[in-house]
Amino acid sequence: MPTSRYDALIIGSGQAGNPLATALSKAGRKVAVIEKYLLGGSCINYGCSPTKALLASAERIHHITTAPEYGIKTKGLEIDFKAVVGRKDRIIEEMRAGVEKNLTREATNITVLHGHATFTGARTLRVDLSDGSAQQLTAPLIFINTGTRPSIPSIEGLAESGFLTTNDLLDQKEIPEHLIILGGGYIGLEFSQMFRRFGSRVTIIETSEQLLEREDDDVCAAMQEQLESDGVEFVLGAEVRRVSRNADGIYTLTAHTSTGERRLRGSHLLVATGREPNTDDLGLEAAGIKIDEKGYILVNERLQTNVRGVYALGDVHPGPQFTHISYDDYRVVRDSILHSRRRSAKARPLPYVVFTQPQLGRIGLSEKQAQEEKVDYRVAVMPVQYVGRARETGHTTGLMKVLVDQRNRLLGAAIFCEQGGEIMSMIQLAMAGGLTCDDLQNTVFAHPTWAEALNNLFAKLEKPS
């Protein structure tokens, strides 16, 4: 088999691989992008974009059902779920087409290969193409951007009974009658509120005693209270030990709880218990690339593996699995390779948003983390109902919570309210710019805006009890 030579090989077309291919191409490098599934990676195809498109439809439903509270009378509600899914599909198809256009028509020096890549050595790949043929490629630089897939727990009867992953649920054409969700992380929470508003009965089963294990207790309690008010049911501290499905397609889950055994029944079962890396079929052993016990590729602060010239980008290496972190991985390697500027993938902010309504925006230290790290801090917590904009718009659910150090520098924030992600981003910008809580408390914000809440929030700073 002849060998094709490139300057760089990129396995996977996700949020790090695509912009990197373009940047290398503009720098005159000859690049090959190998994609096994769909161009655009998980974010575009079965992650952020399709989920948020469906959440937008669910939010419109909520606007209609709550319209009488605002003095607006409505005459019933009819959901065309196929049209809801169709809107999502059109958005994703347009985004995917945009990626293809960028890689194949707008950029030069980029070859896109649809197929599966495996290492045959430290600098060589075999690509089994979707048309049945195969190629051998070599390059001094290889970037692994293969992402993750749903992790399926080992539960008796689960595999035999069948289940839905988040990928599957995004393509459902009918609204589930009763959706049971295994997992109380942010993915499970977003889907729970979404399908509850579509009209499903929804039950979340979580092994921990609270939702969102990385968050403070008061934030978790506020999130649970909101979702329960939407009608989502919770079974916390529960270990599912057996799953079965009868001839009518009804699932029965047997779970062990602190109060004894419980049986839960539903029409659909979503497994949202985490993700695992797509590394087991890459032939990493042929290249000598090291992985951890979970299969994630080990990297240093510059995202280099232990094999010279081989990098791992995005969710495939250990760390937070967010699109914006994957994109920053691209910037780290771009600056290192093309601009001789050293940036660290370890020392960077880690913002994220849970896109329920209201949103939960998080940046920096939580109170729990500050205590674990023995950081001397003050904390301010303010219920959203005290914010003028909240009362005027009717979005009074939630709280704002910030931590500052003894020099009044911002340490972190959890903003659980309408537009919580945007307000969190304001605080992140303030942190990046070195502003203190005094600066924000005394800033003249337009009235009445959500931002104006920062004038009052920091007035509530006090030492933790």
Coordinates of C-alpha atoms in Angstrom, one line a residue, residues 26-285:
K26 CA -3.4 29.0 6.0
A27 CA 0.1 28.7 7.2
G28 CA 0.9 26.6 4.1
R29 CA 0.8 23.2 5.7
K30 CA -0.6 20.1 3.9
V31 CA -3.3 18.6 6.1
A32 CA -5.5 15.5 6.1
V33 CA -8.6 15.4 8.3
I34 CA -10.0 11.9 8.9
E35 CA -13.6 11.6 10.1
K36 CA -15.3 8.3 11.0
Y37 CA -18.8 9.7 11.6
L38 CA -20.1 13.1 10.7
L39 CA -18.2 16.4 10.2
G40 CA -18.5 18.8 13.1
G41 CA -17.9 16.4 16.0
S42 CA -20.2 15.9 19.0
C43 CA -21.1 19.5 19.6
I44 CA -22.8 20.0 16.3
N45 CA -24.2 16.6 15.7
Y46 CA -25.4 15.2 19.0
G47 CA -24.3 17.6 21.7
C48 CA -24.7 21.3 22.4
S49 CA -26.4 22.5 19.2
P50 CA -29.2 19.9 18.8
T51 CA -29.9 19.9 22.5
K52 CA -30.2 23.7 22.7
A53 CA -32.4 23.8 19.6
L54 CA -34.8 21.4 21.3
L55 CA -34.6 23.4 24.5
A56 CA -35.6 26.5 22.6
S57 CA -38.8 24.8 21.5
A58 CA -39.5 23.6 25.1
E59 CA -39.0 27.2 26.3
R60 CA -41.5 28.5 23.8
I61 CA -44.0 25.9 25.2
H62 CA -43.3 27.2 28.7
H63 CA -44.0 30.8 27.6
I64 CA -47.4 29.7 26.2
T65 CA -48.4 27.7 29.3
T66 CA -47.5 30.5 31.7
A67 CA -49.0 33.3 29.5
P68 CA -52.1 33.7 31.7
E69 CA -49.8 34.8 34.6
Y70 CA -48.9 37.8 32.4
G71 CA -52.5 38.6 31.5
I72 CA -52.6 36.8 28.2
K73 CA -55.3 34.3 27.5
T74 CA -54.5 31.3 25.3
K75 CA -56.7 28.7 23.7
G76 CA -55.0 25.4 24.2
L77 CA -51.7 24.1 23.0
E78 CA -50.8 21.6 20.3
I79 CA -47.2 20.3 19.9
D80 CA -46.1 19.1 16.5
F81 CA -43.1 17.1 17.8
K82 CA -42.0 16.0 14.3
A83 CA -41.8 19.7 13.4
V84 CA -39.8 20.4 16.6
V85 CA -37.3 17.7 15.6
G86 CA -37.4 18.8 12.0
R87 CA -36.4 22.4 13.0
K88 CA -33.5 20.9 15.0
D89 CA -32.4 18.8 12.1
R90 CA -32.4 21.8 9.7
I91 CA -30.2 23.8 12.1
I92 CA -27.7 20.9 12.4
E93 CA -27.6 20.2 8.7
E94 CA -26.8 23.9 8.0
M95 CA -24.0 23.9 10.6
R96 CA -22.6 20.6 9.3
A97 CA -22.7 21.9 5.7
G98 CA -20.8 25.0 6.9
V99 CA -18.0 22.8 8.3
E100 CA -17.8 20.8 5.1
K101 CA -17.7 24.0 3.0
N102 CA -14.9 25.4 5.2
L103 CA -12.8 22.3 5.0
T104 CA -13.3 21.3 1.4
R105 CA -14.0 24.6 -0.5
E106 CA -12.9 27.6 1.4
A107 CA -9.5 26.3 2.7
T108 CA -6.7 25.0 0.6
N109 CA -4.2 22.1 1.3
I110 CA -6.9 20.2 3.3
T111 CA -7.9 16.7 2.3
V112 CA -11.0 15.3 4.1
L113 CA -11.1 11.5 4.3
H114 CA -14.3 9.7 5.5
G115 CA -13.2 6.6 7.3
H116 CA -11.6 5.0 10.4
A117 CA -8.0 5.7 11.3
T118 CA -5.7 3.4 13.3
F119 CA -2.0 3.9 14.2
T120 CA 0.4 1.5 12.6
G121 CA 3.4 3.3 14.1
A122 CA 4.3 6.5 15.8
R123 CA 4.0 8.6 12.6
T124 CA 1.8 6.5 10.4
L125 CA -1.9 5.8 10.1
R126 CA -4.0 3.3 8.2
V127 CA -7.3 4.7 7.1
D128 CA -10.1 2.3 6.2
L129 CA -12.3 4.5 4.0
S130 CA -16.1 4.3 3.9
D131 CA -15.9 3.1 0.2
G132 CA -14.1 0.0 1.3
S133 CA -10.6 1.0 0.2
A134 CA -7.7 1.9 2.5
Q135 CA -4.8 4.4 2.6
Q136 CA -1.6 4.7 4.6
L137 CA -0.7 8.2 5.7
T138 CA 2.3 9.7 7.5
A139 CA 3.1 13.1 9.0
P140 CA 5.4 14.6 11.6
L141 CA 2.4 16.0 13.4
I142 CA -0.7 14.0 14.4
F143 CA -3.6 15.3 16.4
I144 CA -6.2 13.0 18.0
N145 CA -9.6 14.7 18.3
T146 CA -11.9 11.7 18.5
G147 CA -14.1 12.8 21.4
T148 CA -16.2 10.5 23.6
R149 CA -19.3 8.3 23.5
P150 CA -22.0 7.6 26.1
S151 CA -20.7 5.4 29.0
I152 CA -23.1 2.5 29.7
P153 CA -23.1 1.2 33.3
S154 CA -23.0 -2.5 34.0
I155 CA -26.5 -3.2 35.2
E156 CA -28.2 -6.6 35.1
G157 CA -30.7 -6.7 32.1
L158 CA -29.8 -3.2 30.8
A159 CA -28.2 -4.4 27.5
E160 CA -30.9 -7.0 26.9
S161 CA -33.8 -4.5 27.6
G162 CA -32.4 -1.8 25.3
F163 CA -32.2 1.9 26.2
L164 CA -31.7 5.3 24.7
T165 CA -28.5 7.4 24.8
T166 CA -28.7 11.1 24.4
N167 CA -27.8 10.6 20.7
D168 CA -30.9 8.4 20.3
L169 CA -33.3 10.7 22.3
L170 CA -32.4 13.7 20.1
D171 CA -33.9 11.8 17.1
Q172 CA -37.1 10.6 18.7
K173 CA -40.1 11.3 16.6
E174 CA -42.7 10.9 19.4
I175 CA -42.9 12.3 22.9
P176 CA -42.2 9.6 25.5
E177 CA -45.1 9.0 27.9
H178 CA -42.8 8.4 30.9
L179 CA -39.1 9.1 30.5
I180 CA -36.8 7.6 33.1
I181 CA -33.4 9.2 33.2
L182 CA -30.4 7.4 34.7
G183 CA -28.1 10.2 35.9
G184 CA -28.5 13.6 37.6
G185 CA -25.7 15.5 35.9
Y186 CA -26.2 18.5 33.7
I187 CA -27.1 16.5 30.6
G188 CA -29.8 14.6 32.5
L189 CA -31.2 17.8 34.0
E190 CA -31.4 19.6 30.6
F191 CA -33.3 16.6 29.0
S192 CA -35.5 16.3 32.1
Q193 CA -36.9 19.8 31.9
M194 CA -37.1 19.7 28.1
F195 CA -39.2 16.6 27.9
R196 CA -41.3 17.5 30.9
R197 CA -42.3 20.7 29.0
F198 CA -43.0 18.6 25.9
G199 CA -45.5 16.7 28.0
S200 CA -43.7 13.6 29.2
R201 CA -43.7 12.4 32.8
V202 CA -40.0 12.4 33.8
T203 CA -38.2 10.7 36.6
I204 CA -34.5 11.1 37.3
I205 CA -32.6 8.3 39.2
E206 CA -29.3 9.4 40.7
T207 CA -26.8 7.4 42.8
S208 CA -25.7 10.5 44.8
E209 CA -27.8 12.1 47.4
Q210 CA -27.8 15.4 45.5
L211 CA -27.7 16.6 41.9
L212 CA -24.6 18.1 40.2
E213 CA -21.9 16.7 42.5
R214 CA -19.5 19.6 41.8
E215 CA -21.9 22.2 43.1
D216 CA -22.6 23.6 46.5
D217 CA -25.6 22.2 48.5
D218 CA -27.6 25.4 48.3
V219 CA -27.2 25.6 44.5
C220 CA -28.2 21.9 44.0
A221 CA -31.2 22.4 46.3
A222 CA -32.3 25.4 44.2
M223 CA -32.0 23.5 41.0
Q224 CA -33.9 20.5 42.3
E225 CA -36.7 22.8 43.7
Q226 CA -37.1 24.4 40.3
L227 CA -37.2 21.1 38.4
E228 CA -39.7 19.7 40.9
S229 CA -41.9 22.7 40.4
D230 CA -41.8 21.8 36.6
G231 CA -43.0 18.4 37.6
V232 CA -39.8 16.4 37.3
E233 CA -39.6 13.6 39.9
F234 CA -36.4 12.6 41.6
V235 CA -35.1 9.4 43.2
L236 CA -31.8 10.2 44.8
G237 CA -29.3 8.0 46.6
A238 CA -30.6 5.1 44.4
E239 CA -28.5 2.3 42.9
V240 CA -30.3 0.6 40.0
R241 CA -29.5 -3.1 40.2
R242 CA -31.8 -4.6 37.5
V243 CA -33.6 -3.5 34.4
S244 CA -36.3 -5.4 32.5
R245 CA -38.8 -4.7 29.7
N246 CA -42.1 -6.5 29.1
A247 CA -43.8 -7.3 25.9
D248 CA -45.6 -4.0 25.8
G249 CA -42.2 -2.2 25.9
I250 CA -42.6 -1.0 29.5
Y251 CA -39.4 -0.8 31.5
T252 CA -39.1 -1.8 35.2
L253 CA -36.1 -0.6 37.1
T254 CA -35.3 -2.2 40.5
A255 CA -33.3 0.2 42.7
H256 CA -31.8 0.0 46.1
T257 CA -32.4 3.1 48.3
S258 CA -31.8 4.0 51.9
T259 CA -35.5 3.2 52.5
G260 CA -35.4 -0.1 50.8
E261 CA -36.0 -1.5 47.4
R262 CA -38.0 0.5 44.8
R263 CA -39.4 -0.4 41.5
L264 CA -39.9 2.3 38.9
R265 CA -41.7 1.8 35.6
G266 CA -41.6 3.9 32.4
S267 CA -42.1 3.9 28.7
H268 CA -38.6 5.1 27.8
L269 CA -35.2 4.8 29.4
L270 CA -32.4 7.3 28.9
V271 CA -28.9 6.4 30.1
A272 CA -27.0 9.7 30.9
T273 CA -24.4 8.4 33.4
G274 CA -21.3 9.9 31.8
R275 CA -19.1 9.4 28.8
E276 CA -16.0 7.5 27.8
P277 CA -13.2 8.3 25.3
N278 CA -13.1 7.0 21.7
T279 CA -9.6 5.5 22.0
D280 CA -10.1 1.8 22.2
D281 CA -10.0 1.2 18.4
L282 CA -7.3 3.7 17.4
G283 CA -4.3 1.3 17.7
L284 CA -2.6 3.5 20.3
E285 CA -0.5 0.6 21.4

